[in-house]
Short mmCIF file of C-alpha atoms in Angstrom, two decimals:
data_model
loop_
_atom_site.label_atom_id
_atom_site.label_comp_id
_atom_site.label_asym_id
_atom_site.label_seq_id
_atom_site.Cartn_x
_atom_site.Cartn_y
_atom_site.Cartn_z
CA MET K 1 -69.64 65.79 -15.54
CA SER K 2 -71.16 62.51 -14.68
CA ALA K 3 -74.89 63.14 -12.93
CA THR K 4 -74.39 61.79 -8.64
CA THR K 5 -76.63 58.51 -8.45
CA LEU K 6 -78.55 58.87 -4.12
CA THR K 7 -78.55 55.13 -2.81
CA PRO K 8 -83.10 54.87 -1.63
CA ALA K 9 -80.92 54.51 1.85
CA ALA K 10 -79.81 58.61 1.44
CA LEU K 11 -83.16 59.45 0.96
CA ARG K 12 -86.15 60.03 3.89
CA PRO K 13 -89.48 60.58 4.14
CA ARG K 14 -91.13 64.15 3.04
CA ARG K 15 -92.77 63.40 6.59
CA ASP K 16 -92.31 62.45 9.50
CA GLY K 17 -95.56 60.94 11.16
CA SER K 18 -94.50 60.19 13.91
CA VAL K 19 -94.72 63.80 15.74
CA VAL K 20 -97.57 64.18 15.22
CA GLU K 21 -98.76 61.13 16.71
CA ARG K 22 -96.40 61.99 20.09
CA TYR K 23 -97.58 65.93 19.34
CA ALA K 24 -101.30 64.30 20.15
CA ARG K 25 -99.91 62.24 23.25
CA SER K 26 -98.41 65.44 24.46
CA ALA K 27 -101.61 66.91 24.44
CA ALA K 28 -103.80 64.34 25.90
CA ALA K 29 -101.78 64.97 28.98
CA ALA K 30 -103.68 67.22 31.88
CA GLU K 31 -100.07 67.01 33.23
CA GLY K 32 -96.77 67.12 33.54
CA ALA K 33 -93.88 65.48 34.61
CA VAL K 34 -92.07 68.47 36.31
CA MET K 35 -94.72 71.23 37.31
CA ARG K 36 -98.92 69.82 38.37
CA THR K 37 -101.04 72.60 36.20
CA ALA K 38 -102.55 74.12 38.98
CA ASP K 39 -98.90 75.19 39.89
CA VAL K 40 -98.76 77.73 37.08
CA PRO K 41 -99.78 80.37 38.55
CA ALA K 42 -98.15 80.70 41.84
CA TRP K 43 -94.85 80.16 40.06
CA LEU K 44 -95.90 83.26 38.05
CA GLU K 45 -96.90 85.15 41.23
CA GLU K 46 -93.75 83.88 42.63
CA ARG K 47 -91.34 85.66 39.65
CA ARG K 48 -92.99 88.52 39.91
CA ARG K 49 -92.22 89.17 43.78
CA THR K 50 -88.48 87.67 42.62
CA HIS K 51 -87.76 90.21 40.75
CA ALA K 52 -88.22 93.87 41.21
CA PHE K 53 -90.86 94.44 38.30
CA ARG K 54 -92.14 98.21 37.66
CA VAL K 55 -92.95 100.13 34.58
CA ARG K 56 -94.41 103.85 35.01
CA ARG K 57 -95.72 106.44 32.83
CA ILE K 58 -93.06 109.25 31.57
CA PRO K 59 -93.20 111.81 29.32
CA PHE K 60 -91.75 111.66 26.10
CA THR K 61 -88.74 113.80 27.32
CA ALA K 62 -87.64 111.93 29.96
CA LEU K 63 -87.23 108.54 26.97
CA ARG K 64 -83.50 107.98 27.71
CA ASP K 65 -81.65 107.29 23.80
CA TRP K 66 -84.48 108.52 22.21
CA ASP K 67 -85.74 111.68 20.52
CA PHE K 68 -88.41 112.50 18.54
CA ALA K 69 -85.70 113.62 14.41
CA PRO K 70 -85.53 116.70 13.58
CA GLY K 71 -87.76 116.98 10.37
CA THR K 72 -89.41 113.91 10.41
CA GLY K 73 -90.25 113.64 14.15
CA ASN K 74 -90.23 110.39 14.01
CA LEU K 75 -89.35 109.14 17.34
CA ARG K 76 -85.95 106.62 16.98
CA HIS K 77 -83.47 104.85 19.64
CA SER K 78 -80.33 106.51 19.30
CA SER K 79 -77.95 103.44 17.95
CA GLY K 80 -80.30 103.60 15.29
CA ARG K 81 -81.84 99.85 16.19
CA PHE K 82 -84.70 98.53 17.84
CA PHE K 83 -88.07 100.22 16.02
CA THR K 84 -88.96 103.30 14.97
CA VAL K 85 -92.38 105.20 15.42
CA GLU K 86 -93.41 106.42 11.36
CA GLY K 87 -96.34 107.45 9.97
CA LEU K 88 -97.87 106.01 7.03
CA ASP K 89 -100.53 106.57 4.68
CA VAL K 90 -102.32 104.09 3.26
CA THR K 91 -105.06 103.76 0.19
CA VAL K 92 -107.01 100.05 -0.19
CA ALA K 93 -108.80 100.29 -3.63
CA THR K 94 -111.33 97.77 -4.80
CA ASP K 95 -113.40 97.07 -7.79
CA ASP K 96 -116.30 99.36 -5.68
CA ARG K 97 -114.71 101.71 -3.21
CA THR K 98 -111.23 103.58 -2.70
CA THR K 99 -110.80 103.85 1.76
CA HIS K 100 -107.76 105.94 2.84
CA TRP K 101 -105.75 106.83 5.86
CA GLN K 102 -102.91 107.98 7.89
CA GLN K 103 -101.54 106.55 11.14
CA PRO K 104 -98.25 106.06 13.42
CA ILE K 105 -96.89 103.03 12.82
CA ILE K 106 -94.07 100.99 14.16
CA ARG K 107 -91.36 99.85 11.89
CA GLN K 108 -88.75 97.29 12.30
CA PRO K 109 -87.92 95.90 9.77
CA GLU K 110 -85.60 93.18 11.92
CA VAL K 111 -86.87 89.63 11.95
CA GLY K 112 -87.70 88.18 15.03
CA ILE K 113 -86.92 85.25 16.85
CA LEU K 114 -90.47 83.09 18.26
CA GLY K 115 -88.59 79.40 20.03
CA LEU K 116 -89.91 75.99 21.63
CA LEU K 117 -88.04 74.17 22.81
CA VAL K 118 -89.36 70.92 23.00
CA LYS K 119 -87.93 68.04 24.75
CA ASP K 120 -89.57 64.07 26.04
CA PHE K 121 -89.53 63.23 29.74
CA ASP K 122 -91.34 59.45 29.89
CA GLY K 123 -92.23 59.45 26.01
CA ILE K 124 -94.50 62.78 26.19
CA PRO K 125 -93.38 65.51 24.85
CA HIS K 126 -92.66 68.71 26.94
CA PHE K 127 -92.66 72.27 26.45
CA LEU K 128 -89.81 74.88 27.60
CA MET K 129 -91.82 77.49 28.85
CA GLN K 130 -90.47 80.77 30.28
CA ALA K 131 -92.10 83.28 32.79
CA LYS K 132 -91.44 86.69 30.95
CA MET K 133 -91.94 90.32 31.79
CA GLU K 134 -93.17 92.48 29.28
CA PRO K 135 -93.77 96.21 30.51
CA GLY K 136 -96.43 96.61 28.22
CA ASN K 137 -98.66 92.92 30.22
CA PRO K 138 -101.02 94.38 33.03
CA ASN K 139 -99.86 91.21 35.25
CA LEU K 140 -95.78 92.31 33.38
CA VAL K 141 -95.67 88.34 34.00
CA GLN K 142 -96.61 85.56 31.75
CA LEU K 143 -95.73 82.30 30.50
CA SER K 144 -93.51 83.61 26.85
CA PRO K 145 -91.84 81.19 24.53
CA THR K 146 -87.97 79.45 25.46
CA VAL K 147 -87.02 82.35 22.87
CA GLN K 148 -88.29 85.82 22.38
CA ALA K 149 -85.89 87.89 21.23
CA THR K 150 -85.75 90.65 18.84
CA ARG K 151 -82.63 90.21 16.45
CA SER K 152 -81.13 93.04 18.05
CA ASN K 153 -81.86 91.58 20.39
CA TYR K 154 -79.84 88.25 20.31
CA THR K 155 -77.05 89.60 18.15
CA GLY K 156 -76.35 91.94 21.97
CA ALA K 157 -77.05 95.96 20.44
CA HIS K 158 -78.78 96.40 23.90
CA ARG K 159 -75.05 95.69 24.99
CA GLY K 160 -76.75 93.18 28.31
CA ALA K 161 -77.12 89.94 29.35
CA SER K 162 -77.02 87.13 26.03
CA VAL K 163 -80.75 85.34 25.68
CA ARG K 164 -81.39 82.05 27.12
CA HIS K 165 -81.20 79.33 25.15
CA ILE K 166 -80.93 80.97 21.23
CA GLU K 167 -78.30 78.20 20.55
CA HIS K 168 -81.15 76.36 20.26
CA PHE K 169 -82.56 77.97 17.71
CA VAL K 170 -79.13 79.82 16.20
CA ALA K 171 -76.66 77.45 16.50
CA PRO K 172 -77.17 74.94 12.31
CA GLY K 173 -78.01 71.22 13.44
CA ALA K 174 -78.59 71.93 17.61
CA GLY K 175 -81.98 70.32 17.23
CA ARG K 176 -84.80 68.43 15.57
CA ILE K 177 -87.24 71.31 14.15
CA VAL K 178 -90.72 70.62 13.90
CA ALA K 179 -92.08 74.50 12.68
CA ASP K 180 -90.23 76.94 11.22
CA SER K 181 -91.56 79.39 8.84
CA LEU K 182 -92.09 83.39 8.43
CA GLN K 183 -95.34 85.14 10.35
CA SER K 184 -96.67 88.64 9.93
CA GLU K 185 -97.41 90.32 13.50
CA HIS K 186 -99.93 92.91 14.29
CA GLY K 187 -100.20 94.93 10.68
CA SER K 188 -102.38 97.40 11.72
CA TRP K 189 -99.15 98.59 14.17
CA PHE K 190 -96.67 97.01 12.48
CA HIS K 191 -95.15 97.76 9.24
CA GLY K 192 -93.56 95.08 7.42
CA LYS K 193 -93.17 92.46 10.08
CA SER K 194 -92.21 89.00 10.71
CA ASN K 195 -91.03 86.79 13.03
CA ARG K 196 -89.64 83.22 13.07
CA ASN K 197 -91.19 80.95 14.25
CA MET K 198 -90.24 77.76 15.42
CA VAL K 199 -90.81 74.40 17.50
CA VAL K 200 -87.29 72.45 18.07
CA GLU K 201 -86.44 69.52 20.06
CA THR K 202 -83.83 68.40 22.00
CA ASP K 203 -82.48 65.42 23.67
CA ALA K 204 -79.92 67.10 25.40
CA GLU K 205 -79.36 68.26 28.48
CA VAL K 206 -80.63 71.79 28.92
CA GLU K 207 -79.15 74.19 32.19
CA HIS K 208 -82.42 74.55 34.53
CA SER K 209 -83.80 78.66 36.12
CA ASP K 210 -86.34 79.64 38.12
CA ASP K 211 -87.98 81.88 35.17
CA PHE K 212 -88.63 78.66 32.85
CA ARG K 213 -90.59 75.04 32.84
CA TRP K 214 -91.39 72.23 31.15
CA LEU K 215 -95.56 72.04 30.33
CA THR K 216 -96.79 69.61 27.78
CA LEU K 217 -99.67 70.67 25.56
CA GLY K 218 -102.57 69.04 27.03
CA GLN K 219 -101.25 71.84 30.39
CA ILE K 220 -100.75 74.52 28.60
CA THR K 221 -104.13 74.17 26.48
CA GLU K 222 -106.05 74.37 30.40
CA LEU K 223 -104.46 77.53 30.66
CA LEU K 224 -105.11 79.24 26.92
CA ARG K 225 -108.92 78.85 29.17
CA HIS K 226 -107.83 81.09 31.75
CA ASP K 227 -107.37 85.60 31.06
CA GLY K 228 -103.75 86.65 30.78
CA VAL K 229 -101.47 83.94 31.37
CA VAL K 230 -100.42 82.62 27.77
CA ASN K 231 -98.84 85.47 26.14
CA MET K 232 -99.04 86.05 22.00
CA ASP K 233 -96.17 85.34 21.07
CA THR K 234 -96.58 82.00 22.74
CA ARG K 235 -100.06 81.28 20.98
CA THR K 236 -98.36 82.01 17.27
CA VAL K 237 -95.76 79.75 17.56
CA LEU K 238 -98.52 77.20 19.42
CA SER K 239 -100.08 77.62 16.13
CA THR K 240 -97.67 76.07 13.97
CA LEU K 241 -97.68 72.77 15.48
CA PRO K 242 -98.53 70.10 13.65
CA PHE K 243 -102.06 68.46 13.53
CA ALA K 244 -103.76 65.13 11.89
CA ASP K 245 -106.93 66.52 9.59
CA ALA K 246 -109.26 64.50 11.94
CA HIS K 247 -112.31 64.60 9.92
CA GLY K 248 -110.75 65.10 5.12
CA ARG K 249 -113.89 66.92 5.16
CA ALA K 250 -114.24 70.22 4.35
CA HIS K 251 -117.05 73.19 2.73
CA ARG K 252 -114.64 74.15 -0.50
CA THR K 253 -111.83 72.15 -1.20
CA ASP K 254 -108.06 72.94 -0.49
CA THR K 255 -107.69 74.22 -4.35
CA GLU K 256 -110.91 76.35 -4.17
CA LEU K 257 -109.49 77.45 -0.70
CA LEU K 258 -106.51 78.81 -2.17
CA SER K 259 -107.80 80.06 -5.41
CA TRP K 260 -110.38 82.04 -2.77
CA PHE K 261 -107.50 83.74 -1.07
CA THR K 262 -105.96 84.45 -4.25
CA ALA K 263 -108.72 86.72 -5.75
CA GLN K 264 -108.91 87.95 -2.78
CA ARG K 265 -105.19 89.35 -2.31
CA SER K 266 -105.89 90.17 -6.53
CA ARG K 267 -108.73 92.55 -6.02
CA HIS K 268 -107.03 94.47 -3.21
CA THR K 269 -104.74 96.95 -4.55
CA VAL K 270 -102.61 98.69 -1.09
CA THR K 271 -99.89 101.26 -1.43
CA ALA K 272 -98.81 101.89 1.71
CA ARG K 273 -96.13 104.28 1.61
CA ARG K 274 -93.82 105.92 4.57
CA ILE K 275 -94.21 109.24 5.67
CA PRO K 276 -92.49 111.54 8.58
CA LEU K 277 -94.11 110.65 11.61
CA ALA K 278 -95.05 114.86 11.76
CA ASP K 279 -96.84 115.10 9.00
CA VAL K 280 -99.75 112.21 10.15
CA ALA K 281 -102.42 114.07 9.47
CA GLY K 282 -104.89 114.14 12.47
CA TRP K 283 -103.28 112.82 14.72
CA THR K 284 -101.86 115.20 17.71
CA ARG K 285 -98.66 115.41 19.60
CA ASP K 286 -98.22 117.05 22.91
CA ASP K 287 -95.58 115.79 26.41
CA HIS K 288 -96.47 112.31 27.53
CA THR K 289 -98.53 111.39 23.79
CA VAL K 290 -99.40 110.85 19.96
CA VAL K 291 -102.87 110.83 20.18
CA ARG K 292 -105.87 110.66 17.63
CA ASP K 293 -107.83 114.32 17.64
CA ALA K 294 -111.38 111.93 17.82
CA GLY K 295 -109.32 110.06 20.33
CA ARG K 296 -110.22 106.31 19.33
CA TYR K 297 -108.15 103.51 17.84
CA PHE K 298 -104.41 103.76 20.29
CA ARG K 299 -102.09 106.19 21.08
CA VAL K 300 -98.34 106.39 20.99
CA VAL K 301 -96.82 106.68 24.98
CA ALA K 302 -93.30 106.78 26.56
CA VAL K 303 -92.76 103.81 30.09
CA SER K 304 -90.07 103.90 32.16
CA ALA K 305 -89.13 100.06 32.67
CA GLU K 306 -87.46 97.83 35.72
CA ALA K 307 -87.10 94.46 35.32
CA ALA K 308 -83.95 92.19 37.10
CA ASN K 309 -84.30 89.26 34.98
CA ARG K 310 -83.92 91.17 31.71
CA GLU K 311 -81.14 90.95 29.39
CA VAL K 312 -81.38 95.01 29.87
CA THR K 313 -82.39 95.17 33.42
CA GLY K 314 -83.19 99.50 32.91
CA TRP K 315 -84.92 100.64 29.48
CA THR K 316 -87.70 103.13 28.90
CA GLN K 317 -89.45 103.30 25.24
CA PRO K 318 -91.69 103.90 23.60
CA LEU K 319 -95.24 101.32 23.21
CA PHE K 320 -99.18 101.69 21.40
CA GLU K 321 -101.77 101.35 23.51
CA PRO K 322 -105.26 101.04 22.80
CA VAL K 323 -107.58 103.25 23.24
CA SER K 324 -110.53 100.24 24.64
CA PRO K 325 -109.80 96.46 24.67
CA GLY K 326 -110.51 94.00 20.79
CA VAL K 327 -112.32 91.80 20.47
CA ALA K 328 -111.65 88.66 18.11
CA ALA K 329 -114.25 86.20 17.17
CA PHE K 330 -114.60 82.72 14.45
CA VAL K 331 -117.75 82.70 13.88
CA LEU K 332 -117.62 78.43 14.09
CA ARG K 333 -120.49 76.23 12.34
CA HIS K 334 -120.65 72.22 11.94
CA LEU K 335 -121.36 71.17 8.57
CA ASP K 336 -122.49 67.84 8.13
CA GLY K 337 -120.93 67.49 11.45
CA VAL K 338 -117.37 68.64 10.78
CA PRO K 339 -116.79 72.49 12.20
CA HIS K 340 -116.11 75.27 10.34
CA LEU K 341 -114.82 78.25 11.22
CA LEU K 342 -115.93 82.14 8.75
CA VAL K 343 -112.33 83.73 8.54
CA HIS K 344 -112.64 87.28 6.74
CA ALA K 345 -109.66 88.09 3.93
CA ARG K 346 -108.38 90.90 5.92
CA VAL K 347 -106.70 94.64 5.09
CA GLU K 348 -103.58 95.82 7.31
CA GLY K 349 -101.59 98.15 6.11
CA GLY K 350 -98.58 97.00 7.77
CA PHE K 351 -98.98 93.72 5.71
CA LEU K 352 -96.48 92.57 3.81
CA ASP K 353 -98.90 90.68 1.02
CA THR K 354 -102.00 92.98 0.94
CA VAL K 355 -104.52 90.86 2.97
CA GLU K 356 -104.07 87.54 5.25
CA MET K 357 -107.18 85.37 6.46
CA GLY K 358 -108.50 86.67 10.10
CA PRO K 359 -111.19 86.07 12.41
CA THR K 360 -115.03 86.42 11.80
CA VAL K 361 -114.09 89.54 14.40
CA GLN K 362 -112.18 91.60 14.67
CA TYR K 363 -112.23 95.31 16.22
CA THR K 364 -112.32 97.12 18.74
CA PRO K 365 -115.95 97.57 19.08
CA VAL K 366 -115.62 101.91 20.87
CA ASN K 367 -114.78 102.81 17.47
CA TYR K 368 -118.29 101.49 16.00
CA ALA K 369 -120.58 102.62 19.02
CA HIS K 370 -121.71 105.75 17.21
CA LEU K 371 -122.92 103.81 14.80
CA PRO K 372 -125.39 102.61 13.52
CA SER K 373 -126.71 98.65 13.58
CA GLY K 374 -126.33 99.18 9.53
CA ASP K 375 -123.49 100.80 9.60
CA ARG K 376 -121.21 98.37 11.98
CA PRO K 377 -119.23 95.58 10.45
CA PRO K 378 -120.53 92.22 9.99
CA PHE K 379 -121.63 89.53 12.35
CA LEU K 380 -120.33 92.79 15.36
CA ASP K 381 -123.27 92.24 16.68
CA LEU K 382 -124.20 88.90 16.78
CA VAL K 383 -120.70 88.29 18.70
CA LEU K 384 -121.28 91.24 21.64
CA GLY K 385 -124.73 89.28 21.99
CA ALA K 386 -123.65 86.09 21.84
CA ALA K 387 -125.64 83.68 24.52
CA PRO K 388 -123.74 81.47 27.34
CA ASP K 389 -124.72 78.80 25.28
CA ARG K 390 -123.47 79.01 22.03
CA ILE K 391 -119.79 80.62 23.60
CA ARG K 392 -118.07 77.36 22.59
CA TYR K 393 -115.05 79.81 24.06
CA GLU K 394 -113.75 82.78 25.63
CA ALA K 395 -110.51 84.64 27.44
CA VAL K 396 -109.26 87.84 27.25
CA HIS K 397 -105.58 87.82 26.47
CA SER K 398 -102.95 90.43 25.68
CA GLU K 399 -101.85 91.25 22.55
CA GLU K 400 -96.81 92.00 22.10
CA GLY K 401 -96.22 93.00 25.72
CA GLY K 402 -93.09 94.19 24.56
CA ARG K 403 -94.71 97.15 21.78
CA PHE K 404 -98.83 98.04 23.22
CA LEU K 405 -99.61 98.78 27.18
CA ASN K 406 -102.37 96.97 27.97
CA ALA K 407 -103.62 95.60 24.90
CA GLU K 408 -105.72 93.02 25.54
CA SER K 409 -108.47 91.31 23.59
CA ARG K 410 -111.48 89.20 24.55
CA TYR K 411 -110.36 85.79 22.17
CA LEU K 412 -114.15 83.71 21.65
CA VAL K 413 -115.28 80.99 19.50
CA VAL K 414 -119.49 81.56 18.67
CA GLU K 415 -121.78 78.92 17.44
CA ALA K 416 -124.10 80.40 15.25
CA ASP K 417 -126.17 79.24 12.11
CA GLU K 418 -127.90 79.49 9.03
CA THR K 419 -130.21 82.64 9.54
CA GLN K 420 -127.08 83.99 11.76
CA ALA K 421 -123.67 83.17 9.44
CA PRO K 422 -125.30 81.44 5.90
CA LEU K 423 -123.37 78.91 3.76
CA ASP K 424 -123.14 81.66 1.52
CA PRO K 425 -120.81 84.54 3.98
CA PRO K 426 -121.35 88.32 2.39
CA PRO K 427 -117.61 89.15 0.21
CA GLY K 428 -113.98 88.70 1.79
CA TYR K 429 -115.51 85.81 4.09
CA GLN K 430 -114.70 82.17 4.33
CA TRP K 431 -115.84 78.51 5.56
CA VAL K 432 -112.56 77.04 6.26
CA THR K 433 -111.99 73.89 8.34
CA PRO K 434 -109.72 73.95 11.35
CA GLY K 435 -107.09 71.30 9.81
CA GLN K 436 -107.04 73.66 6.53
CA LEU K 437 -105.96 76.11 8.92
CA THR K 438 -103.83 73.65 10.58
CA THR K 439 -102.38 72.85 7.05
CA LEU K 440 -102.05 76.54 5.79
CA VAL K 441 -100.52 77.87 9.09
CA ARG K 442 -97.01 76.27 8.16
CA HIS K 443 -96.64 78.08 5.72
CA GLY K 444 -96.21 82.47 6.23
CA HIS K 445 -98.24 85.24 6.11
CA TYR K 446 -101.69 83.28 5.05
CA LEU K 447 -103.18 84.08 9.07
CA ASN K 448 -103.06 87.26 10.86
CA VAL K 449 -101.98 86.92 14.31
CA GLN K 450 -105.20 87.09 15.38
CA ALA K 451 -106.77 84.15 14.07
CA ARG K 452 -103.34 82.20 14.96
CA THR K 453 -104.13 82.54 18.80
CA LEU K 454 -107.87 81.34 17.95
CA LEU K 455 -106.17 78.41 16.09
CA ALA K 456 -104.06 77.70 19.60
CA CYS K 457 -106.93 78.51 21.57
CA LEU K 458 -109.34 75.43 19.50
CA PRO K 459 -108.56 72.66 21.57
CA ALA K 460 -109.29 74.92 24.88
CA ALA K 461 -113.32 75.19 22.86
CA GLY K 462 -112.77 71.03 22.94
CA LEU K 463 -112.61 71.49 18.72
CA THR K 464 -109.43 69.69 16.40
CA ALA K 465 -107.82 69.92 13.65
#
């Protein structure tokens, strides 16, 4: 068989440099061609009023099509689809210590799609944002990606209406792919869960709907400065967008950073074993909750939801509810004029690959309030006690509203000095530039969802790659 010879015309550049320049123009566009930024909150409120949204707590016995399986006690759906609440037994071993715990966990092995559709208006890329209701969001309706759907949703397992605009993300050749990667969800609450994060450009006509609006990156950046407006799924997709590295220098070379991260993964041996929910030690089930005996961390609850504009207009489901708001923060230093962020190599029981890079601080402070200062997590008190002039970014954002109830975190970027955050950080921490994170996040399972949120928020902090 003779080898096929490709002509030079058959080859294409490995990277499209125009994408970075065009998205930079979108980021610089404080107003869009379709809607003013100042009008977005009123539009979201109008969508809340237009649709009959209602969420109420119910006892587990009032769940429809859900039950606790005999024997295992796992909370499951009668269809066998969607997700189950099971138990997880986790052991984490390093050279100097071993940690063990058990907890409830959400098992949802299917891969969902989180997709942003992009179209040029007046030469500026605009992103099609959805006013989407999620039962766990405190204000119910937030800015969602164009598509935010589990595989069960977009393949019709719920027997409801089809997912709008899904064809742009699943049909071959439907558009130009700008970003496409598998990213983890919350490793503390999901077991091995990934979503496909996609950004797709189109030149086609897109059907208008009152629940969707086109916004520039500059508009979305402004909205990220406000509490409870841009949902978690939007933030994680935004973090995968391509941007140029404005500095090109870093405390650690890319190879050194990858070597450090590989060593972190290698030094942690994580055994995460699924067990029956009924066997999880230290947790108790009553008519309304599955709760930790000491009252810390989170609880499993049940809700009834109504949403006239969802694929299914009424349903019941379990949700995880944290006992208190969380805090997620990057500590920031400028090294020779280049911004650097302190990442933490985090182990979470549900991660597919042992360790992912998280923020410097990612905790629920109330869970550590009883500990003396020397036993509290590193940098937690630095972040909680930061003076206002040290806070470069601060907003309260909801976590995944489709699975978590009233799960909010205070997201911050806090500037520090050598005495507070030394250049030689504690084990498990490393200084990286925003540009390095932008490179890594285009591959799956390097940055956890909290780090990706903060990466998406960096432009709102006045920081760029």
